[in-house]
Coordinates of C-alpha atoms and ligand atoms in Angstrom, one line a residue:
M143 CA -29.9 10.5 21.6
T144 CA -31.0 7.3 23.3
T145 CA -32.1 6.4 26.9
W146 CA -28.5 5.6 27.6
R147 CA -26.8 8.7 26.4
T148 CA -27.3 12.2 25.1
H149 CA -24.0 12.4 23.2
M150 CA -21.1 10.3 22.0
A151 CA -17.8 10.7 23.8
G152 CA -16.2 12.4 20.8
D153 CA -18.8 15.1 20.7
P154 CA -18.3 17.5 23.7
T155 CA -16.7 20.8 22.8
K156 CA -16.9 24.3 24.2
V157 CA -20.2 25.1 22.6
L158 CA -21.8 22.5 24.9
V159 CA -20.4 24.0 28.1
G160 CA -23.0 24.4 30.8
E161 CA -25.3 21.6 29.4
R162 CA -26.2 18.4 31.1
L163 CA -24.8 15.4 29.2
S164 CA -24.9 11.7 29.7
L165 CA -22.3 9.4 28.1
A166 CA -21.8 5.6 28.0
G167 CA -18.7 3.7 27.1
W168 CA -15.5 2.1 28.4
A169 CA -13.0 3.3 31.0
A170 CA -9.8 3.8 29.0
R171 CA -7.9 5.1 32.1
R172 CA -8.5 6.2 35.6
R173 CA -6.3 8.6 37.6
D174 CA -6.7 9.8 41.2
H175 CA -5.4 13.3 41.6
G176 CA -5.6 15.4 44.8
G177 CA -8.9 13.9 45.9
L178 CA -10.4 14.2 42.4
I179 CA -10.9 11.1 40.2
F180 CA -10.3 11.4 36.4
V181 CA -11.6 8.8 34.0
D182 CA -11.1 8.8 30.3
L183 CA -14.4 7.5 28.9
R184 CA -14.1 6.0 25.4
D185 CA -16.6 5.0 22.8
R186 CA -16.3 4.6 19.0
S187 CA -16.3 8.3 18.4
G188 CA -13.6 9.4 20.8
I189 CA -12.8 10.1 24.5
T190 CA -14.2 12.5 27.0
Q191 CA -12.5 13.2 30.4
L192 CA -14.8 12.6 33.3
V193 CA -14.0 14.3 36.6
I194 CA -15.5 13.1 39.8
N195 CA -15.3 15.4 42.8
P196 CA -15.9 13.6 46.2
E197 CA -17.2 16.8 47.7
L198 CA -19.8 17.4 45.0
A199 CA -20.7 13.8 44.3
P200 CA -19.7 11.5 47.2
D201 CA -21.6 8.4 46.0
A202 CA -20.2 8.7 42.5
A203 CA -16.7 9.1 44.0
D204 CA -17.0 5.9 46.1
L205 CA -18.0 4.0 43.0
A206 CA -15.3 5.6 40.9
H207 CA -12.7 4.0 43.1
Q208 CA -13.7 0.6 41.9
I209 CA -13.3 1.5 38.2
R210 CA -10.6 -0.5 36.4
N211 CA -9.6 -0.4 32.7
E212 CA -12.3 -1.5 30.3
F213 CA -15.2 -1.3 32.8
V214 CA -18.4 -0.1 31.0
L215 CA -19.7 3.1 32.5
R216 CA -22.6 5.5 32.2
A217 CA -22.0 9.0 33.5
E218 CA -24.2 12.0 33.8
G219 CA -23.2 15.5 34.7
T220 CA -22.5 19.0 33.5
L221 CA -20.0 19.9 30.9
V222 CA -17.4 22.4 32.1
A223 CA -14.5 24.2 30.5
R224 CA -11.1 23.0 31.7
S225 CA -8.8 25.5 33.3
P226 CA -6.3 26.8 30.7
E227 CA -3.3 24.9 32.1
T228 CA -5.2 21.6 31.9
V229 CA -6.4 22.0 28.3
N230 CA -5.2 19.1 26.2
P231 CA -4.7 20.4 22.6
N232 CA -4.1 16.8 21.3
M233 CA -7.7 15.8 22.0
P234 CA -10.7 17.0 20.1
T235 CA -12.5 17.2 23.4
G236 CA -9.5 18.5 25.2
E237 CA -10.9 21.9 26.2
V238 CA -13.8 20.4 28.3
E239 CA -14.6 17.7 30.8
L240 CA -17.7 16.2 32.3
Q241 CA -18.3 17.1 35.9
V242 CA -20.0 13.9 36.9
D243 CA -22.8 13.7 39.5
Q244 CA -24.3 10.4 38.6
L245 CA -22.1 7.4 37.8
E246 CA -23.1 3.8 37.1
I247 CA -20.8 0.8 36.6
V248 CA -22.8 -1.0 33.9
S249 CA -20.4 -3.9 33.6
R250 CA -17.0 -5.0 34.9
S251 CA -13.9 -6.5 33.3
T252 CA -11.6 -9.2 34.5
P253 CA -7.9 -8.3 34.4
L254 CA -6.9 -7.8 30.8
P255 CA -4.5 -10.1 28.9
F256 CA -2.9 -7.0 27.4
Q257 CA -3.5 -3.3 27.8
L258 CA -5.0 -1.5 24.9
D259 CA -2.2 1.0 24.6
E260 CA 0.5 -1.6 24.8
E261 CA 2.6 -1.9 21.7
N262 CA 4.0 -5.1 20.0
V263 CA 1.5 -7.4 21.6
D264 CA 1.9 -10.9 20.2
E265 CA -0.5 -11.4 17.3
T266 CA -1.8 -14.7 18.5
L267 CA -2.8 -13.1 21.8
R268 CA -4.4 -10.3 20.0
L269 CA -6.4 -12.7 17.8
R270 CA -7.3 -14.8 20.8
Y271 CA -8.9 -11.8 22.5
R272 CA -10.0 -10.1 19.3
W273 CA -12.9 -8.3 20.9
L274 CA -10.3 -6.3 23.0
D275 CA -7.9 -5.9 20.1
L276 CA -10.6 -4.4 18.0
R277 CA -11.2 -1.7 20.7
R278 CA -7.8 -0.3 19.9
E279 CA -7.7 3.0 17.9
K280 CA -6.0 1.6 14.9
L281 CA -8.3 -1.3 14.4
Q282 CA -11.4 0.8 15.1
R283 CA -10.1 3.1 12.4
N284 CA -9.4 0.4 9.8
I285 CA -12.7 -1.4 10.3
T286 CA -14.6 1.9 10.2
L287 CA -12.8 3.0 7.0
R288 CA -13.7 -0.4 5.5
A289 CA -17.3 0.1 6.3
Q290 CA -17.3 3.7 4.9
M291 CA -15.6 2.4 1.7
V292 CA -18.1 -0.4 1.2
G293 CA -21.0 2.2 1.7
I294 CA -19.5 4.3 -1.1
I295 CA -19.1 1.3 -3.3
R296 CA -22.7 0.4 -2.9
R297 CA -24.0 3.9 -3.6
E298 CA -21.8 4.2 -6.7
M299 CA -22.7 0.8 -8.1
E300 CA -26.4 1.5 -7.6
A301 CA -26.2 4.9 -9.1
A302 CA -24.6 3.3 -12.2
G303 CA -27.6 0.8 -12.5
F304 CA -26.0 -2.3 -11.0
L305 CA -28.3 -4.7 -9.0
D306 CA -27.1 -6.4 -5.8
I307 CA -27.8 -10.1 -6.5
Q308 CA -26.8 -12.7 -3.9
T309 CA -25.3 -15.9 -5.2
P310 CA -25.0 -19.2 -3.2
I311 CA -22.2 -20.1 -0.9
L312 CA -22.8 -23.9 -1.3
F313 CA -22.1 -24.5 -4.9
K314 CA -19.8 -26.4 -7.3
P315 CA -16.1 -25.9 -8.0
T316 CA -15.5 -22.6 -9.8
P317 CA -12.0 -22.5 -11.2
E318 CA -9.9 -19.5 -10.1
G319 CA -6.8 -21.5 -9.7
A320 CA -6.9 -22.3 -6.0
R321 CA -7.9 -25.4 -4.1
D322 CA -11.6 -25.7 -3.2
F323 CA -13.1 -25.8 0.2
V324 CA -15.6 -28.6 0.3
V325 CA -18.7 -29.2 2.4
P326 CA -20.2 -32.6 2.8
A327 CA -23.9 -32.9 1.8
R328 CA -25.9 -34.8 4.4
L329 CA -28.9 -35.2 2.2
Q330 CA -26.8 -36.5 -0.7
K331 CA -24.4 -38.8 1.2
G332 CA -20.9 -39.1 -0.4
R333 CA -21.4 -35.8 -2.3
F334 CA -19.9 -32.4 -1.6
Y335 CA -20.6 -28.8 -2.3
A336 CA -17.6 -26.6 -3.0
L337 CA -17.5 -23.0 -1.7
P338 CA -17.1 -20.7 -4.6
Q339 CA -13.6 -19.4 -5.4
S340 CA -15.6 -16.6 -7.0
P341 CA -19.2 -16.1 -8.2
Q342 CA -17.8 -16.0 -11.8
I343 CA -20.1 -18.5 -13.5
L344 CA -23.1 -17.4 -11.4
K345 CA -22.6 -13.8 -12.3
Q346 CA -22.4 -14.7 -16.0
L347 CA -25.7 -16.6 -15.5
T348 CA -27.3 -13.4 -14.1
M349 CA -26.4 -11.8 -17.4
V350 CA -27.8 -14.7 -19.4
A351 CA -30.9 -14.2 -17.2
G352 CA -31.3 -10.7 -18.4
F353 CA -30.4 -8.6 -15.3
D354 CA -28.0 -6.5 -17.4
R355 CA -25.8 -5.2 -14.5
Y356 CA -24.9 -7.2 -11.4
Y357 CA -22.7 -6.5 -8.4
Q358 CA -22.1 -8.1 -5.1
I359 CA -19.8 -7.7 -2.1
A360 CA -18.9 -11.4 -2.4
I361 CA -16.8 -13.6 -0.2
C362 CA -14.6 -15.9 -2.2
F363 CA -13.2 -19.0 -0.6
R364 CA -9.7 -20.2 -1.7
D365 CA -8.0 -23.0 0.2
E366 CA -4.5 -21.6 -0.3
D367 CA -1.3 -22.1 1.7
L368 CA -1.3 -18.9 3.6
R369 CA 1.4 -16.3 3.2
A370 CA 1.6 -12.9 4.9
D371 CA -0.6 -11.3 2.4
R372 CA -3.1 -14.1 1.8
V373 CA -6.3 -15.1 3.5
Q374 CA -8.7 -17.9 2.7
E375 CA -11.8 -15.8 2.7
I376 CA -11.4 -12.9 0.3
T377 CA -14.0 -10.3 0.1
Q378 CA -14.4 -8.7 -3.3
L379 CA -16.5 -6.2 -5.2
D380 CA -17.8 -8.5 -7.9
V381 CA -19.2 -6.8 -11.0
E382 CA -20.7 -8.0 -14.3
M383 CA -22.4 -6.2 -17.2
S384 CA -24.1 -7.3 -20.4
F385 CA -23.3 -5.5 -23.7
P386 CA -20.1 -4.4 -22.0
D387 CA -18.2 -1.3 -22.9
L388 CA -14.7 -1.0 -21.7
E389 CA -14.7 2.8 -21.4
F390 CA -17.9 2.6 -19.4
L391 CA -16.5 0.0 -17.1
Y392 CA -13.2 1.8 -16.5
E393 CA -15.0 5.1 -15.9
T394 CA -17.4 3.6 -13.4
M395 CA -14.5 2.1 -11.5
E396 CA -12.5 5.3 -11.7
R397 CA -15.4 7.4 -10.5
M398 CA -15.9 5.0 -7.6
Y399 CA -12.2 5.1 -6.6
A400 CA -12.0 8.9 -6.9
R401 CA -15.0 9.2 -4.5
I402 CA -13.5 6.7 -2.1
W403 CA -10.2 8.6 -2.0
R404 CA -12.0 11.9 -1.7
E405 CA -14.4 10.9 1.0
C406 CA -12.2 8.6 3.0
L407 CA -8.9 10.4 2.7
G408 CA -9.7 13.9 1.4
I409 CA -7.4 13.2 -1.5
E410 CA -8.2 14.0 -5.1
I411 CA -6.9 11.3 -7.4
E412 CA -6.4 12.0 -11.1
T413 CA -8.7 10.3 -13.6
P414 CA -8.8 8.7 -16.1
F415 CA -6.1 6.3 -14.9
P416 CA -3.2 5.6 -17.2
R417 CA -3.2 2.4 -19.2
M418 CA -0.4 0.1 -20.2
T419 CA -0.3 -3.3 -22.0
F420 CA 1.0 -6.3 -20.2
E421 CA 3.9 -6.4 -22.7
E422 CA 5.0 -2.9 -21.9
A423 CA 4.6 -3.4 -18.1
D424 CA 6.7 -6.6 -18.3
R425 CA 9.3 -5.0 -20.6
R426 CA 9.8 -1.8 -18.6
F427 CA 9.1 -3.0 -15.0
G428 CA 9.5 -6.7 -15.1
T429 CA 6.0 -7.3 -13.6
D430 CA 2.3 -7.2 -14.4
K431 CA 1.8 -4.9 -11.4
P432 CA 4.3 -2.1 -11.8
D433 CA 4.8 0.4 -9.1
T434 CA 4.9 3.6 -11.2
R435 CA 5.6 5.9 -8.3
F436 CA 9.3 5.8 -9.3
E437 CA 11.3 5.3 -12.5
L438 CA 14.2 2.9 -12.4
E439 CA 13.2 1.1 -15.6
I440 CA 14.6 -2.1 -16.9
E441 CA 16.8 -1.8 -20.0
D442 CA 17.4 -4.5 -22.6
A443 CA 21.0 -5.5 -23.6
T444 CA 20.2 -8.7 -25.4
E445 CA 21.3 -7.4 -28.8
V446 CA 24.5 -5.8 -27.7
T447 CA 25.6 -8.9 -25.7
R448 CA 24.8 -11.4 -28.4
S449 CA 28.5 -12.2 -29.1
S450 CA 29.8 -11.2 -25.7
E451 CA 33.1 -12.7 -24.4
F452 CA 31.3 -13.1 -21.1
G453 CA 29.8 -16.6 -21.4
V454 CA 26.8 -16.0 -19.2
F455 CA 25.6 -13.1 -21.4
K456 CA 26.4 -14.9 -24.7
S457 CA 24.4 -18.0 -23.8
A458 CA 21.3 -16.3 -22.3
A459 CA 18.1 -15.8 -24.2
A460 CA 17.7 -12.3 -22.6
V461 CA 20.2 -10.0 -21.0
R462 CA 18.5 -7.0 -19.2
F463 CA 19.7 -4.6 -16.6
L464 CA 18.8 -1.8 -14.1
R465 CA 20.8 1.4 -13.7
V466 CA 20.6 2.0 -10.0
P467 CA 21.4 5.7 -9.1
Q468 CA 23.8 4.8 -6.3
E469 CA 27.3 3.4 -5.9
L470 CA 26.4 0.2 -4.1
S471 CA 28.9 -1.4 -1.7
R472 CA 30.1 -5.0 -1.8
G473 CA 27.8 -5.6 1.2
D474 CA 24.8 -4.2 -0.6
L475 CA 25.6 -6.2 -3.7
A476 CA 25.9 -9.4 -1.7
K477 CA 22.4 -8.8 -0.2
L478 CA 20.9 -8.1 -3.6
E479 CA 22.5 -11.2 -4.9
E480 CA 20.7 -13.2 -2.2
L481 CA 17.4 -11.6 -3.2
A482 CA 18.1 -12.3 -6.9
K483 CA 18.7 -15.9 -6.0
E484 CA 15.5 -16.2 -4.1
W485 CA 13.8 -15.2 -7.4
G486 CA 15.6 -17.8 -9.3
A487 CA 18.8 -16.1 -10.5
K488 CA 22.1 -18.0 -10.4
G489 CA 24.1 -14.9 -9.6
L490 CA 24.1 -11.2 -10.0
A491 CA 26.5 -9.6 -12.4
Y492 CA 27.1 -5.9 -11.9
L493 CA 29.2 -2.8 -12.9
V494 CA 29.8 -0.1 -10.3
Y495 CA 30.7 3.4 -11.5
D496 CA 32.3 5.2 -8.6
E497 CA 32.3 8.9 -8.0
E498 CA 35.2 9.4 -10.4
G499 CA 33.3 7.4 -13.0
E500 CA 35.8 4.5 -12.8
V501 CA 34.2 1.1 -13.3
R502 CA 34.6 -1.6 -10.7
S503 CA 33.4 -5.1 -11.6
P504 CA 34.7 -8.6 -11.9
I505 CA 33.1 -8.9 -15.4
A506 CA 34.3 -5.6 -17.0
K507 CA 37.4 -7.3 -18.4
F508 CA 35.2 -9.7 -20.5
L509 CA 33.2 -6.9 -22.0
A510 CA 33.9 -5.4 -25.4
E511 CA 34.1 -1.6 -26.0
E512 CA 30.7 -1.7 -27.6
E513 CA 29.1 -3.4 -24.5
L514 CA 30.8 -1.0 -22.1
A515 CA 29.6 1.9 -24.1
A516 CA 26.0 0.7 -23.9
F517 CA 26.2 0.3 -20.1
R518 CA 28.3 3.5 -19.5
S519 CA 26.5 5.4 -16.7
D520 CA 26.9 8.5 -14.6
P521 CA 29.4 8.5 -11.7
G522 CA 27.7 7.0 -8.6
T523 CA 25.7 4.4 -10.5
T524 CA 25.4 0.6 -10.2
V525 CA 24.3 -1.5 -13.2
L526 CA 22.7 -4.8 -12.2
F527 CA 22.2 -7.6 -14.7
A528 CA 20.0 -10.6 -15.2
A529 CA 20.8 -13.0 -18.0
D530 CA 18.3 -15.9 -18.5
S531 CA 15.1 -16.6 -20.3
W532 CA 13.0 -13.4 -20.8
P533 CA 10.4 -14.3 -18.0
A534 CA 13.2 -15.2 -15.6
T535 CA 14.9 -11.8 -16.2
S536 CA 11.6 -10.1 -15.6
R537 CA 11.1 -11.9 -12.4
V538 CA 14.5 -11.1 -11.0
L539 CA 14.8 -7.5 -12.1
G540 CA 11.1 -6.8 -11.2
A541 CA 11.8 -8.0 -7.7
L542 CA 15.1 -6.1 -7.4
R543 CA 13.4 -3.0 -8.7
S544 CA 10.6 -3.0 -6.1
H545 CA 13.1 -3.8 -3.4
L546 CA 15.4 -0.9 -4.4
G547 CA 12.5 1.5 -4.8
R548 CA 11.8 1.0 -1.1
E549 CA 15.4 0.7 0.1
L550 CA 16.7 3.7 -1.7
G551 CA 13.7 5.8 -0.7
L552 CA 12.6 6.3 -4.4
V553 CA 9.0 5.9 -3.4
D554 CA 6.9 8.8 -2.3
D555 CA 4.5 7.3 0.3
D556 CA 1.9 10.0 -0.1
V557 CA 1.3 9.4 -3.7
F558 CA -1.2 7.0 -5.2
T559 CA -0.6 5.9 -8.8
F560 CA -3.4 3.9 -10.3
L561 CA -2.9 2.0 -13.5
W562 CA -4.8 -0.3 -15.8
V563 CA -2.8 -3.1 -17.3
Y564 CA -4.5 -4.9 -20.2
D565 CA -3.9 -7.3 -23.1
F566 CA -2.7 -10.1 -20.9
P567 CA -1.7 -13.4 -22.4
M568 CA -4.6 -15.8 -22.5
F569 CA -2.8 -19.0 -21.6
E570 CA 0.3 -20.1 -19.8
R571 CA 2.1 -23.4 -19.9
D572 CA 2.2 -25.5 -16.8
E573 CA 5.5 -27.2 -17.5
E574 CA 5.1 -29.7 -14.7
E575 CA 1.8 -31.0 -15.9
G576 CA 2.6 -30.4 -19.6
R577 CA -0.6 -28.5 -20.4
W578 CA -2.0 -25.1 -20.9
T579 CA -3.8 -23.2 -18.1
A580 CA -5.8 -20.0 -18.3
V581 CA -4.0 -16.9 -17.1
H582 CA -7.2 -15.2 -15.9
H583 CA -9.9 -17.9 -16.0
P584 CA -11.3 -20.2 -18.7
F585 CA -14.3 -17.9 -19.4
T586 CA -12.1 -15.1 -20.5
R587 CA -12.5 -13.9 -24.1
P588 CA -9.6 -13.8 -26.6
T589 CA -9.1 -10.3 -28.0
D590 CA -10.9 -9.7 -31.3
D591 CA -7.6 -10.2 -33.1
W592 CA -7.2 -13.7 -31.6
K593 CA -10.8 -14.8 -31.5
E594 CA -10.6 -17.1 -34.6
R595 CA -7.1 -18.4 -34.1
F596 CA -6.2 -18.6 -30.4
A597 CA -5.9 -22.3 -30.6
D598 CA -3.2 -22.0 -33.4
G599 CA -0.8 -20.0 -31.2
P600 CA -1.9 -20.3 -27.5
E601 CA 1.5 -19.1 -26.4
E602 CA 0.9 -15.7 -28.1
A603 CA -2.8 -15.4 -27.9
L604 CA -4.0 -12.3 -26.0
A605 CA -7.0 -12.1 -23.7
Y606 CA -9.6 -9.4 -23.3
A607 CA -8.5 -9.0 -19.7
Y608 CA -7.4 -6.2 -17.5
D609 CA -6.0 -5.6 -14.0
L610 CA -6.2 -2.5 -11.8
I611 CA -3.0 -1.7 -10.0
V612 CA -2.2 0.9 -7.3
N613 CA 1.3 1.6 -6.2
G614 CA 2.4 -1.9 -7.3
N615 CA -0.5 -3.7 -5.6
E616 CA -3.1 -5.5 -7.7
L617 CA -6.5 -4.3 -6.6
G618 CA -8.2 -6.8 -8.9
G619 CA -9.0 -7.7 -12.4
G620 CA -11.6 -8.8 -14.9
S621 CA -12.3 -9.6 -18.5
F622 CA -14.8 -9.7 -21.2
R623 CA -16.3 -13.2 -21.4
I624 CA -16.9 -15.8 -24.0
H625 CA -20.6 -15.9 -24.8
E626 CA -20.4 -18.2 -27.7
P627 CA -20.7 -21.9 -26.6
E628 CA -18.5 -23.1 -29.5
I629 CA -15.6 -20.8 -28.5
Q630 CA -16.1 -21.7 -24.8
A631 CA -15.9 -25.4 -25.7
K632 CA -12.8 -24.8 -27.8
V633 CA -11.1 -23.1 -24.9
F634 CA -12.0 -26.0 -22.5
E635 CA -10.6 -28.4 -25.1
L636 CA -7.3 -26.5 -25.3
L637 CA -7.1 -26.6 -21.5
G638 CA -7.3 -30.3 -21.7
L639 CA -10.9 -30.9 -20.5
S640 CA -12.4 -34.0 -22.1
E641 CA -16.0 -33.7 -23.4
E642 CA -17.1 -35.7 -20.5
D643 CA -15.4 -33.3 -18.0
Q644 CA -16.8 -30.3 -19.9
R645 CA -20.3 -31.8 -19.5
S646 CA -20.0 -32.7 -15.8
K647 CA -18.2 -29.6 -14.7
F648 CA -19.6 -26.9 -16.9
G649 CA -22.4 -28.5 -18.8
F650 CA -24.9 -26.0 -17.3
L651 CA -22.8 -23.0 -18.4
L652 CA -22.5 -24.3 -22.0
E653 CA -26.3 -25.0 -22.1
A654 CA -27.0 -21.5 -20.8
L655 CA -24.6 -19.9 -23.4
A656 CA -26.6 -21.8 -26.1
M657 CA -29.9 -20.2 -25.0
G658 CA -29.4 -16.5 -25.9
A659 CA -26.3 -15.3 -24.0
P660 CA -25.5 -11.6 -24.3
P661 CA -21.9 -10.4 -24.7
M662 CA -20.7 -9.8 -21.1
G663 CA -17.7 -8.6 -19.1
G664 CA -16.9 -7.6 -15.6
I665 CA -14.3 -7.2 -12.9
A666 CA -13.6 -8.2 -9.3
L667 CA -11.8 -5.9 -6.9
G668 CA -10.4 -7.0 -3.6
I669 CA -12.0 -5.2 -0.6
D670 CA -9.3 -6.3 1.8
R671 CA -6.4 -5.1 -0.3
M672 CA -8.3 -1.8 -1.1
T673 CA -8.7 -1.2 2.7
M674 CA -5.0 -1.9 3.3
V675 CA -3.9 0.7 0.7
L676 CA -6.5 3.2 1.9
A677 CA -5.5 2.8 5.6
G678 CA -1.7 2.5 4.8
E679 CA -2.0 -0.8 6.8
P680 CA 0.7 -3.4 6.0
N681 CA -1.0 -6.3 7.8
L682 CA -3.8 -7.8 5.9
R683 CA -5.4 -9.3 9.0
D684 CA -5.7 -5.8 10.6
V685 CA -8.3 -4.8 8.0
I686 CA -10.4 -7.8 8.7
A687 CA -12.6 -7.9 11.9
F688 CA -12.2 -11.6 12.6
P689 CA -9.3 -13.0 10.6
K690 CA -7.6 -16.4 10.9
N691 CA -3.9 -16.8 11.6
Q692 CA -1.4 -18.1 9.0
A693 CA -2.2 -21.7 9.8
G694 CA -5.9 -21.0 9.0
V695 CA -6.9 -21.2 12.6
D696 CA -9.0 -18.8 14.6
P697 CA -7.3 -18.6 18.0
M698 CA -10.4 -17.0 19.4
S699 CA -13.0 -19.7 18.7
G700 CA -10.6 -22.5 18.0
A701 CA -12.0 -23.1 14.6
P702 CA -11.5 -25.4 12.7
S703 CA -12.6 -27.9 15.4
D704 CA -13.6 -31.5 15.8
V705 CA -17.1 -32.8 15.0
T706 CA -18.9 -35.5 16.9
Q707 CA -19.0 -39.1 15.8
E708 CA -22.8 -38.7 15.3
Q709 CA -22.2 -35.9 12.9
L710 CA -19.7 -37.9 10.9
D711 CA -22.1 -40.9 10.8
E712 CA -24.9 -38.7 9.6
L713 CA -22.7 -37.5 6.8
G714 CA -21.4 -41.0 6.0
I715 CA -17.8 -39.9 6.6
K716 CA -15.0 -41.9 8.0
L717 CA -11.9 -40.0 9.1
H718 CA -8.5 -41.0 8.0
V719 CA -6.2 -38.4 9.5
P720 CA -2.6 -39.1 8.6
E721 CA -0.2 -39.0 11.6
S722 CA 1.9 -35.9 11.4
Ligands
LIG919 N1 -13.8 -13.9 -11.2 C1 -12.6 -13.1 -11.3 C2 -11.8 -13.2 -10.0 O1 -12.3 -13.5 -9.0 C3 -12.8 -11.7 -11.7 C4 -13.6 -11.5 -12.9 O2 -13.2 -12.0 -14.0 O3 -14.6 -10.7 -12.9 O4 -10.6 -12.8 -10.0

């Protein structure tokens, strides 16, 4: 294939027996066995066993004694069949081995901080030596899968007429609800660029500019406090189209996902994906990203408990419950109550129906016949209640539902259920700051029904916005946009932006919208999350080649790091670091 090698280490099979091969890669393992030396030679494609016989190749054997794990080798020899008792059926190359006559140690390795086959290596150590960590099979697979997926995305987007247009990294704040990363501008002292939280405004401008269909594998920078499933640099497939058509957009995405699942996993997923309004998702599942792999739906008891003797029910704006198909123990219930409290509940009321159908519950005595009849369940069932404001009951029961789905084994791990959720609310109230904020982003269009009157009932107005969910994970979302400058200004106003703010932050957008803007809409889908789902990988950092840790630090390079006084002077910056 190249001057270094004729084949990759995953290639050799019986059909090549008798041929001369050369391979290059890493020593995964060396064993000395009755005079013979065996080395597992690994590259990206797999492993081939080298065998070095001191009688046939004395020089190679001398050298082979020096080999340690992760040395880089080049080996040349004849491919031979293994004797039947040494065949390894677990390896694709397990029926053959390379009888080496020429061996070269191309480069050596210092002793390793961890062995590649070691389990439970501390993550900081793994990130510190990421180049080694990435050699492990799982990470090789995740990163390769990611590349394969991005390749398919590009081919599908191009086939559908979307142009890959690059947008700047040094830009202005773009509101997606997170904190901005800022970069000091040396040439404009005292001023700062912001790294885009998404190319939202820029992609809309490519539509105003007449490019009709845009896509980009874009990095979005969001300075968030990191949780297990968050990173600061999110990669997303960013899409926008002029004269948008929802069916076309949904179909294009569905075709792309079907192809990714087919080519990467060999799984046929069903299209079109089901659709559900936000209202329905919230009512039935208590979340805007329902895991529809299992049932366990939320039921509403607000009506029947309106005049309950049980004070908690009577005084609550909403009373809702889950019928869990199991007789839960006191211990289980105590744990669930803890979880409910983490999600804001004050307690967890329940009714347990035992195997005889007898009810066990501290609240049963307060409940009227009518109420008990409404909750009556099969023997071996536990009814869990939330009584609070409607959104609070959704939060608590939604969290209990996903927890129980996993705990009770209701989820089939081999199934992928995709779902579009649409008709989101347009605004939500930030009670602390006493103002409205955009649920999606401020450029999202109201539904046709709300276009003229969203400002009259912001709490009820619906947005032309949609999310794509798989197995309870949000893959991403998008919306149709406001292309009318007057409507855009009205939304800004409702969000509390003064005219001055509108001009300084978004003046260029409002100007562009006033110079012949087409109707437009798009979507952004997270590449990191997609890879996690595809690879069945729970750790977000393990689908990213060079991630930072949860403190936003790269243990490998030490970034973020200090800068010199000269650099600060050049930028006109004086540090004021509060003592911690
Ligand atoms: N800009 C949005 C986001 O990053 C997606 C979109 O509306 O297209 O979430």
